[in-house]
Amino acid sequence: MRSVLSPKIPIVRLIPRFLAPPSLLLLGAVLYPVSSLPGAEVSAALPLQNAGPAAKTLFTALSPEESGIDFVNPIDTTHPLKRIYLGAFACGGIGVGDLNGDGRPDLFLTGGSPENRVYLQTEEPLRFVDATAQSGIKAAGTWSSGPTLVDIDADGDLDIHVCNYDAANHLWINDGEGKFTEKAEDYGLAISDASLMATFCDYDLDGDLDCFLLTRDFKRAGGRPKEHPVELVNNKWRIKPGFEKYYDIVTRAGGKQVYINAGRQDVLLRNEGPDARGQTRFSDVSASAGISGRDRGNSVTWWDFDNDGLPDIYVGNDFKDADRLYRNNGNGTFTDVIRQAAPHTPWFSMGADIADLDGDGRTDLLVADMAGTNHYRSKTTMGEITSIRPFLLSAVPRQYMHNVLYLNNGVGKLADGAFQAGLANSDWTWAVKLQDFDLNGHVDAYFTNGVSRSFNNSDDQRSASDHIGQTEWDYYESHPPRKEENLAFANRGNLNFENVSKSWGLDHLGMSYSAATGDLDGDGDVELIVASLDEPVRVYRNNTPASSQRASIRLEGAAGNRLGLGANVWVQSGGRLQRQVVQPATGFLSSNQPKLHFGLGDDTQIEHITVKWQRGHVQRIENLSAGQTYHIKEPSTQPPRWARPARKPTRYAPITSPSLRSIAHRETPHDDFSKQPLLPYKHSQLGPGMAWSDLDGDGDADCYLSGSAGHPGILSINDGNGLLRDTKNLEFTRHAEREDLGAIFFDANSDGTNDLYVVSGGVECPADSPHLRDRLYLNDGKGQFTHAPNALPDLRDSGSCVVGADYDRDGDIDLFIGGRVVPGAYPATPQSRLLRNDSKRRVPKFSDQTSSVHGLGQAGLVSSALWSDANGDGWVDLLVCCEWGPVKIFLNRKGKLVESTAESGLASYLGWWKGIAASDLDGDGDLDYVVSNQGTNTPYKASKEKPELLFYGDFDGSGNKRIVEAKFEGKTCYPRRGFSCSSGAMPALRNRLKTFENFARSTLGDLYGDVLSGSLRLEANTLESCILLNNGNARFNVTKLPRAAQFSPSQGVLLSDLDGDGLTDCVLAQNFFGAQPEIGLLDSGLSVFLHGRGSGKFLAAGPDKSGIRVAGAATALTTADLNLDGRPELAFAVNDSPVMFFSELPVSNQSHKLFEVRLRGKPGNLVSVGARITLSSLTTSQSQTSEITAGSGYLGQSEAARWFGLGPAAPETPISVTVRWPDGSSTTTRTVAGDGKVLIPQP
């Protein structure tokens, strides 16, 4: 083995276990290469030999006779504490580790009614014997929950901390040979509470282990008292004495005070080290450290979510108790940042685990909930929406009933990728275990499921008053148990998980709670140990074949942290980097073997192992063999002092100028669902739009931000150097009651100034209301605008976008206005419009020419559109993005538009298309397109085989048309919405079906029968944002953008070479907050930067590299050079929020140059909208082509300049700019890179 010495990174020498006595497993880290150590005693590892026989499934469940484990947690209906079977205390937990020092992992099992057990592993692998009596461990009369195996006294063996319900917790100190003595009182850990689980970590970096104690709640014997347990004292409500442990008083919205079933206070215990007698003591520092609140916890996880080297704490809480994310401040205190860091949380947070699931080198967190995996389970547990909707709409952060996969993006702002990964639904889950079970180098997921009784059956819900005089268990005891299959998901890479429960032999049907992992037989793969109610604890042998390469790592930490808890370990093999953290107490009531196991797939060599210890030491060893167990010891030298990591430079940074932050959209709340209760989403939150142009003739860009109903649009004039000033235009104020959407600037009346067209849309007013009339405002040349009411026909459509181009080549700009919705009648097709510019003698006049284009007026539910020369014939064509339809294309046949969608190859791609932008993405000289879409990280899943469906008709014979969404499960079509929502809109359903059970068992045909065939039917089979690669003749090859682009619904889309390398980049504006309450905020995106790689391919840059972080519901995405520095700023319009501006940092643009091209057109088309620009340079690999547009992306219009990358061009580098003008003529201009920009006038 060759070791390479890196500066300040010690090299580790290792002694094989079979050569060294237990106390000398490993000699300390040294500062010279391993190869220089003397003698044959030096060896890298203990070889791993596969112990599992060939098997049909990855795991084999061992019978009690095979394993020797007969421990059962029964449902004991005679036990005085049986009332706590309904929650997290029901089934006890599992600890895995070497308890007697023989090198073999043993098991410690806790129980409720049965006493805790110690099982020691014999010399026969996976064979255990009950050694409880010999161990000295006794717990008669206590109801135990979570066990934690930890070396609390730092003597090199595993001690056991046990949480108990309403009794003092236990701490069993190990003598090294498996004999234990209870010492909790001596250590200050004999806390008596509703203790669920303890987890240890050195949070203050002082070298010893501290403790976080998770608590749950107390269940009162006899249920609720007949009299309310509150009293009024000094005009204030308080809980009566004797009831404080069960109830608490909270203040609801509006100031109303109520008493609730309350959880208990979690406890942070700091290790104070040895006292004067030499006894280690822990002290409760919860209050001073910032740990607060009474919550009903289910899991606690140490997790460095902000990547600063300090362990933070995630607490998963049940019911309406908000989860906690305690950020470690580095000074012994914590701050709960869940509201700032998490987009949302599970509603009923259960078990949790950390691992690097997406392979980016950062640890992610998966928190489970109880969401059903099939239609039946989902629809029988949804409950009455009327009772839960207020909570769904008000919780901060929002809580949703599905698993949440927090992906660590390196900026401390988390994103939920559960739906995209396929891990959002796992039934009534307790434990989550994240391990590379099949050793292919990707971390897999395992869930335990089931519960003692079906407490959330929607047909059998109990109110608080039902529990007066009896506990919940008293009522449910006679009910049958709720058994569910456990689930396993194999990670196929790229955050793609496949349900392999059956093929892996893990689909056990039962009431499974805790699960733990460990390499019980020493062959390098991990076994599973699962505790279930009413059956023996089950051991699953892992049968991964020997051909799957592997490596195991055991750390030996410094004196106070012998297990190396909190250390991060990276293993690189085959160019792939994996990361794991030493933190055994994860999942649910489990303590895993404190040893790391890495799957290497086919790689037989390890390029390096790097360890970063909790206190800051870093070690690295290189060129290692697979199939080994590596033991690494922490250096004994003084660790470096912790300092918050310096921020790495990013490409962009937000502009915090007050003048820019004051440009804000304000939404007026509107209940879209009052008229159409089954709407998939709200149409009152589709804006704002944003448009840029030089309005006052001073050479810089000014902007208009669309308003909402009740708030006028904002016109901001650029006063120089990027300072924008709100002009407070009275004309806009007069139209404040209208909902603005798209807007563009163009010279409507050919007077040489840019005027403003604003689309009226939304559903805040009835169909055909005067408030739906679009508006044209004329510019006096100084940025002052006057409404021109007679310029437009009296059209009253609820529109979306407006895009302009001279499609008839008469020298002025004509308009397409997309119809978005018919208020109160979604998804009926609205009217889209083609307005020809017939202005004469500076008198604006537009005529409706829609009827001249077959199919255009009824194009569909239009979100956006783009004028672009798709077939390269010099005439601008029209591309229209439709919801529940394709991207439609209307080719321009010398001034006559003809629909050519079928011939384009786009007709079969039915999506919820939102935005569109054009650029030459593959260097072939024609224009390609990127279209934004819903993405794949929502509950909606669509394919051509199993599309999402929407029906619109009179389904209950009431005379009112209703919406019915539908989905496929297998080959069967079911309603997407639940019984409560559906019957609320159509009461006849409730009268006919009566129960949630009957509804859940009904197919779509069972429910609505023949009415379906007579209703409007829409479908979507493509939800990914896509690239449309053009073959030059408006025939397209459709490919998907990278998975990072599918992470949240995308609206705005921008195509431009922003990094100056000569390749077009893409930016997407993401998130949408108007979905139906059951879906919730679609808020997992931060908007995304995609680097162009040529050939129509993109590579995503995370927010830690791009600097782009837009947490709100971003809509229009535009560019403008606000400070005239030759590089464009990015402007994200955000619904109900300030516009977010980003400027490129100087450090990011020193090597690659941008070249700016502007065109000067003629009156009527001042910036030559429709012109195609092609730039060629010797320093870039391909020519670059773009267009000047009036309206692009989603409800956006960027400044009429185009930027092209020159790479590292020298100033004298020749540049060639060819322009094909809107009238079809062409010119070529030659210049040099050093000029930086060029203004080209139209001949």
PDB file of C-alpha atoms in Angstrom, residues 879-1065:
ATOM      1  CA  LEU A 879     -45.024  28.723 -30.684  1.00  0.00           C
ATOM      2  CA  VAL A 880     -47.728  28.385 -28.030  1.00  0.00           C
ATOM      3  CA  CYS A 881     -47.342  26.595 -24.684  1.00  0.00           C
ATOM      4  CA  CYS A 882     -50.541  24.914 -23.553  1.00  0.00           C
ATOM      5  CA  GLU A 883     -51.617  23.269 -20.337  1.00  0.00           C
ATOM      6  CA  TRP A 884     -53.115  19.806 -20.869  1.00  0.00           C
ATOM      7  CA  GLY A 885     -51.789  19.936 -24.406  1.00  0.00           C
ATOM      8  CA  PRO A 886     -48.669  20.159 -26.560  1.00  0.00           C
ATOM      9  CA  VAL A 887     -46.425  23.022 -27.449  1.00  0.00           C
ATOM     10  CA  LYS A 888     -48.222  24.109 -30.582  1.00  0.00           C
ATOM     11  CA  ILE A 889     -46.492  25.684 -33.552  1.00  0.00           C
ATOM     12  CA  PHE A 890     -48.005  27.909 -36.207  1.00  0.00           C
ATOM     13  CA  LEU A 891     -45.650  28.345 -39.148  1.00  0.00           C
ATOM     14  CA  ASN A 892     -45.689  31.662 -40.959  1.00  0.00           C
ATOM     15  CA  ARG A 893     -46.337  31.138 -44.644  1.00  0.00           C
ATOM     16  CA  LYS A 894     -45.405  34.637 -45.822  1.00  0.00           C
ATOM     17  CA  GLY A 895     -47.785  36.401 -43.497  1.00  0.00           C
ATOM     18  CA  LYS A 896     -50.338  33.614 -43.013  1.00  0.00           C
ATOM     19  CA  LEU A 897     -50.092  31.434 -39.920  1.00  0.00           C
ATOM     20  CA  VAL A 898     -50.741  27.709 -40.395  1.00  0.00           C
ATOM     21  CA  GLU A 899     -50.760  25.209 -37.538  1.00  0.00           C
ATOM     22  CA  SER A 900     -48.036  22.595 -38.050  1.00  0.00           C
ATOM     23  CA  THR A 901     -47.926  20.910 -34.641  1.00  0.00           C
ATOM     24  CA  ALA A 902     -48.480  17.414 -36.007  1.00  0.00           C
ATOM     25  CA  GLU A 903     -45.654  17.759 -38.516  1.00  0.00           C
ATOM     26  CA  SER A 904     -43.293  19.215 -35.903  1.00  0.00           C
ATOM     27  CA  GLY A 905     -43.141  16.064 -33.785  1.00  0.00           C
ATOM     28  CA  LEU A 906     -44.546  17.887 -30.749  1.00  0.00           C
ATOM     29  CA  ALA A 907     -48.183  16.808 -30.870  1.00  0.00           C
ATOM     30  CA  SER A 908     -47.783  13.718 -28.693  1.00  0.00           C
ATOM     31  CA  TYR A 909     -46.000  15.542 -25.826  1.00  0.00           C
ATOM     32  CA  LEU A 910     -48.924  16.648 -23.707  1.00  0.00           C
ATOM     33  CA  GLY A 911     -47.797  18.645 -20.710  1.00  0.00           C
ATOM     34  CA  TRP A 912     -48.536  21.527 -18.424  1.00  0.00           C
ATOM     35  CA  TRP A 913     -46.182  23.690 -20.455  1.00  0.00           C
ATOM     36  CA  LYS A 914     -45.474  27.030 -18.831  1.00  0.00           C
ATOM     37  CA  GLY A 915     -42.639  29.009 -20.439  1.00  0.00           C
ATOM     38  CA  ILE A 916     -40.545  28.956 -23.613  1.00  0.00           C
ATOM     39  CA  ALA A 917     -37.296  30.550 -24.802  1.00  0.00           C
ATOM     40  CA  ALA A 918     -35.165  30.241 -27.949  1.00  0.00           C
ATOM     41  CA  SER A 919     -31.462  29.975 -28.725  1.00  0.00           C
ATOM     42  CA  ASP A 920     -29.164  27.822 -30.816  1.00  0.00           C
ATOM     43  CA  LEU A 921     -28.266  25.130 -28.307  1.00  0.00           C
ATOM     44  CA  ASP A 922     -26.278  22.758 -30.515  1.00  0.00           C
ATOM     45  CA  GLY A 923     -24.363  25.152 -32.784  1.00  0.00           C
ATOM     46  CA  ASP A 924     -26.050  24.165 -36.014  1.00  0.00           C
ATOM     47  CA  GLY A 925     -27.342  27.655 -36.777  1.00  0.00           C
ATOM     48  CA  ASP A 926     -31.035  27.116 -36.193  1.00  0.00           C
ATOM     49  CA  LEU A 927     -33.079  27.983 -33.140  1.00  0.00           C
ATOM     50  CA  ASP A 928     -33.788  25.395 -30.484  1.00  0.00           C
ATOM     51  CA  TYR A 929     -36.103  25.851 -27.524  1.00  0.00           C
ATOM     52  CA  VAL A 930     -36.387  25.113 -23.840  1.00  0.00           C
ATOM     53  CA  VAL A 931     -39.904  24.747 -22.422  1.00  0.00           C
ATOM     54  CA  SER A 932     -40.652  24.748 -18.712  1.00  0.00           C
ATOM     55  CA  ASN A 933     -43.118  22.378 -17.126  1.00  0.00           C
ATOM     56  CA  GLN A 934     -44.456  21.000 -13.842  1.00  0.00           C
ATOM     57  CA  GLY A 935     -41.409  18.869 -13.115  1.00  0.00           C
ATOM     58  CA  THR A 936     -41.297  15.465 -11.478  1.00  0.00           C
ATOM     59  CA  ASN A 937     -41.100  16.385  -7.793  1.00  0.00           C
ATOM     60  CA  THR A 938     -44.823  16.631  -7.039  1.00  0.00           C
ATOM     61  CA  PRO A 939     -47.526  14.019  -6.380  1.00  0.00           C
ATOM     62  CA  TYR A 940     -48.379  14.097 -10.084  1.00  0.00           C
ATOM     63  CA  LYS A 941     -46.724  11.418 -12.218  1.00  0.00           C
ATOM     64  CA  ALA A 942     -47.338  11.114 -15.926  1.00  0.00           C
ATOM     65  CA  SER A 943     -46.206   9.001 -18.829  1.00  0.00           C
ATOM     66  CA  LYS A 944     -47.652   8.096 -22.189  1.00  0.00           C
ATOM     67  CA  GLU A 945     -48.723   4.769 -20.736  1.00  0.00           C
ATOM     68  CA  LYS A 946     -50.163   6.282 -17.554  1.00  0.00           C
ATOM     69  CA  PRO A 947     -51.109   9.908 -18.145  1.00  0.00           C
ATOM     70  CA  GLU A 948     -52.632  12.304 -15.679  1.00  0.00           C
ATOM     71  CA  LEU A 949     -56.269  12.880 -16.610  1.00  0.00           C
ATOM     72  CA  LEU A 950     -58.806  15.610 -16.044  1.00  0.00           C
ATOM     73  CA  PHE A 951     -62.527  15.383 -16.803  1.00  0.00           C
ATOM     74  CA  TYR A 952     -65.043  18.213 -16.817  1.00  0.00           C
ATOM     75  CA  GLY A 953     -68.763  17.524 -16.816  1.00  0.00           C
ATOM     76  CA  ASP A 954     -71.976  17.215 -14.840  1.00  0.00           C
ATOM     77  CA  PHE A 955     -71.136  14.134 -12.801  1.00  0.00           C
ATOM     78  CA  ASP A 956     -73.889  14.327 -10.202  1.00  0.00           C
ATOM     79  CA  GLY A 957     -76.852  15.435 -12.316  1.00  0.00           C
ATOM     80  CA  SER A 958     -77.024  18.790 -10.552  1.00  0.00           C
ATOM     81  CA  GLY A 959     -76.626  20.806 -13.723  1.00  0.00           C
ATOM     82  CA  ASN A 960     -73.249  22.069 -12.538  1.00  0.00           C
ATOM     83  CA  LYS A 961     -70.068  21.013 -14.256  1.00  0.00           C
ATOM     84  CA  ARG A 962     -67.356  19.755 -11.967  1.00  0.00           C
ATOM     85  CA  ILE A 963     -63.693  18.806 -12.315  1.00  0.00           C
ATOM     86  CA  VAL A 964     -62.524  15.259 -11.739  1.00  0.00           C
ATOM     87  CA  GLU A 965     -58.794  14.566 -11.731  1.00  0.00           C
ATOM     88  CA  ALA A 966     -57.745  10.982 -12.349  1.00  0.00           C
ATOM     89  CA  LYS A 967     -54.622   8.853 -12.173  1.00  0.00           C
ATOM     90  CA  PHE A 968     -53.572   5.310 -12.922  1.00  0.00           C
ATOM     91  CA  GLU A 969     -52.555   2.668 -10.429  1.00  0.00           C
ATOM     92  CA  GLY A 970     -51.435  -0.268 -12.470  1.00  0.00           C
ATOM     93  CA  LYS A 971     -53.950  -0.459 -15.276  1.00  0.00           C
ATOM     94  CA  THR A 972     -56.833   0.882 -13.178  1.00  0.00           C
ATOM     95  CA  CYS A 973     -57.951   4.487 -13.276  1.00  0.00           C
ATOM     96  CA  TYR A 974     -58.883   6.096  -9.952  1.00  0.00           C
ATOM     97  CA  PRO A 975     -59.959   9.575  -8.870  1.00  0.00           C
ATOM     98  CA  ARG A 976     -57.061  11.662  -7.630  1.00  0.00           C
ATOM     99  CA  ARG A 977     -59.062  13.662  -5.123  1.00  0.00           C
ATOM    100  CA  GLY A 978     -60.433  12.101  -1.946  1.00  0.00           C
ATOM    101  CA  PHE A 979     -63.920  11.385  -0.657  1.00  0.00           C
ATOM    102  CA  SER A 980     -64.188  14.516   1.449  1.00  0.00           C
ATOM    103  CA  CYS A 981     -63.239  16.894  -1.368  1.00  0.00           C
ATOM    104  CA  SER A 982     -65.225  15.079  -4.028  1.00  0.00           C
ATOM    105  CA  SER A 983     -68.394  14.711  -1.979  1.00  0.00           C
ATOM    106  CA  GLY A 984     -68.100  18.274  -0.743  1.00  0.00           C
ATOM    107  CA  ALA A 985     -68.391  19.435  -4.336  1.00  0.00           C
ATOM    108  CA  MET A 986     -70.869  16.720  -5.324  1.00  0.00           C
ATOM    109  CA  PRO A 987     -73.019  15.812  -2.277  1.00  0.00           C
ATOM    110  CA  ALA A 988     -74.723  13.037  -4.224  1.00  0.00           C
ATOM    111  CA  LEU A 989     -71.501  11.053  -3.902  1.00  0.00           C
ATOM    112  CA  ARG A 990     -71.720  11.017  -0.117  1.00  0.00           C
ATOM    113  CA  ASN A 991     -75.371  10.082  -0.231  1.00  0.00           C
ATOM    114  CA  ARG A 992     -74.578   7.181  -2.518  1.00  0.00           C
ATOM    115  CA  LEU A 993     -71.288   5.900  -1.108  1.00  0.00           C
ATOM    116  CA  LYS A 994     -71.659   6.786   2.580  1.00  0.00           C
ATOM    117  CA  THR A 995     -68.090   5.906   3.618  1.00  0.00           C
ATOM    118  CA  PHE A 996     -64.442   6.567   2.806  1.00  0.00           C
ATOM    119  CA  GLU A 997     -64.049   2.812   2.518  1.00  0.00           C
ATOM    120  CA  ASN A 998     -66.580   2.549  -0.304  1.00  0.00           C
ATOM    121  CA  PHE A 999     -65.037   5.510  -2.093  1.00  0.00           C
ATOM    122  CA  ALA A1000     -61.533   4.064  -1.788  1.00  0.00           C
ATOM    123  CA  ARG A1001     -62.624   0.781  -3.358  1.00  0.00           C
ATOM    124  CA  SER A1002     -64.313   2.507  -6.309  1.00  0.00           C
ATOM    125  CA  THR A1003     -62.635   3.012  -9.656  1.00  0.00           C
ATOM    126  CA  LEU A1004     -63.235   6.126 -11.701  1.00  0.00           C
ATOM    127  CA  GLY A1005     -65.762   4.226 -13.770  1.00  0.00           C
ATOM    128  CA  ASP A1006     -67.539   2.947 -10.673  1.00  0.00           C
ATOM    129  CA  LEU A1007     -67.976   6.502  -9.454  1.00  0.00           C
ATOM    130  CA  TYR A1008     -68.967   8.373 -12.592  1.00  0.00           C
ATOM    131  CA  GLY A1009     -69.927   5.754 -15.159  1.00  0.00           C
ATOM    132  CA  ASP A1010     -71.126   6.790 -18.574  1.00  0.00           C
ATOM    133  CA  VAL A1011     -70.950  10.501 -17.747  1.00  0.00           C
ATOM    134  CA  LEU A1012     -67.192  10.286 -18.311  1.00  0.00           C
ATOM    135  CA  SER A1013     -67.579   9.562 -22.007  1.00  0.00           C
ATOM    136  CA  GLY A1014     -69.700  12.657 -22.508  1.00  0.00           C
ATOM    137  CA  SER A1015     -67.441  15.002 -20.564  1.00  0.00           C
ATOM    138  CA  LEU A1016     -64.434  17.004 -21.632  1.00  0.00           C
ATOM    139  CA  ARG A1017     -61.337  14.830 -21.280  1.00  0.00           C
ATOM    140  CA  LEU A1018     -57.808  16.230 -21.032  1.00  0.00           C
ATOM    141  CA  GLU A1019     -54.539  14.441 -20.411  1.00  0.00           C
ATOM    142  CA  ALA A1020     -50.893  15.118 -19.682  1.00  0.00           C
ATOM    143  CA  ASN A1021     -48.185  12.565 -20.371  1.00  0.00           C
ATOM    144  CA  THR A1022     -45.067  14.715 -20.048  1.00  0.00           C
ATOM    145  CA  LEU A1023     -44.325  16.734 -16.918  1.00  0.00           C
ATOM    146  CA  GLU A1024     -40.589  17.239 -17.394  1.00  0.00           C
ATOM    147  CA  SER A1025     -39.171  20.547 -18.547  1.00  0.00           C
ATOM    148  CA  CYS A1026     -37.709  19.786 -21.958  1.00  0.00           C
ATOM    149  CA  ILE A1027     -35.356  20.767 -24.736  1.00  0.00           C
ATOM    150  CA  LEU A1028     -36.745  20.977 -28.275  1.00  0.00           C
ATOM    151  CA  LEU A1029     -33.808  20.421 -30.603  1.00  0.00           C
ATOM    152  CA  ASN A1030     -34.576  21.734 -34.071  1.00  0.00           C
ATOM    153  CA  ASN A1031     -33.488  19.933 -37.207  1.00  0.00           C
ATOM    154  CA  GLY A1032     -33.630  23.260 -39.044  1.00  0.00           C
ATOM    155  CA  ASN A1033     -37.034  22.760 -40.582  1.00  0.00           C
ATOM    156  CA  ALA A1034     -39.200  23.060 -37.456  1.00  0.00           C
ATOM    157  CA  ARG A1035     -38.989  19.328 -36.786  1.00  0.00           C
ATOM    158  CA  PHE A1036     -37.995  18.630 -33.218  1.00  0.00           C
ATOM    159  CA  ASN A1037     -36.296  16.012 -31.110  1.00  0.00           C
ATOM    160  CA  VAL A1038     -37.586  16.268 -27.528  1.00  0.00           C
ATOM    161  CA  THR A1039     -35.227  15.560 -24.635  1.00  0.00           C
ATOM    162  CA  LYS A1040     -35.508  16.199 -20.929  1.00  0.00           C
ATOM    163  CA  LEU A1041     -33.555  18.761 -18.985  1.00  0.00           C
ATOM    164  CA  PRO A1042     -31.386  17.382 -16.137  1.00  0.00           C
ATOM    165  CA  ARG A1043     -33.121  16.144 -13.009  1.00  0.00           C
ATOM    166  CA  ALA A1044     -32.172  19.294 -11.108  1.00  0.00           C
ATOM    167  CA  ALA A1045     -34.401  21.195 -13.497  1.00  0.00           C
ATOM    168  CA  GLN A1046     -37.358  18.952 -12.626  1.00  0.00           C
ATOM    169  CA  PHE A1047     -37.160  19.637  -8.911  1.00  0.00           C
ATOM    170  CA  SER A1048     -40.049  22.055  -8.770  1.00  0.00           C
ATOM    171  CA  PRO A1049     -42.545  23.564 -11.207  1.00  0.00           C
ATOM    172  CA  SER A1050     -40.688  25.953 -13.493  1.00  0.00           C
ATOM    173  CA  GLN A1051     -42.222  29.033 -15.033  1.00  0.00           C
ATOM    174  CA  GLY A1052     -39.701  31.550 -16.322  1.00  0.00           C
ATOM    175  CA  VAL A1053     -36.975  30.295 -18.628  1.00  0.00           C
ATOM    176  CA  LEU A1054     -33.972  32.217 -19.896  1.00  0.00           C
ATOM    177  CA  LEU A1055     -31.454  31.190 -22.538  1.00  0.00           C
ATOM    178  CA  SER A1056     -28.231  33.188 -22.843  1.00  0.00           C
ATOM    179  CA  ASP A1057     -24.498  32.606 -22.596  1.00  0.00           C
ATOM    180  CA  LEU A1058     -24.059  33.921 -19.082  1.00  0.00           C
ATOM    181  CA  ASP A1059     -20.663  32.447 -18.251  1.00  0.00           C
ATOM    182  CA  GLY A1060     -19.006  33.623 -21.455  1.00  0.00           C
ATOM    183  CA  ASP A1061     -17.743  30.266 -22.686  1.00  0.00           C
ATOM    184  CA  GLY A1062     -19.527  30.461 -26.026  1.00  0.00           C
ATOM    185  CA  LEU A1063     -22.269  28.006 -25.083  1.00  0.00           C
ATOM    186  CA  THR A1064     -25.832  28.941 -24.234  1.00  0.00           C
ATOM    187  CA  ASP A1065     -26.777  28.537 -20.587  1.00  0.00           C
TER     188      ASP A1065
END
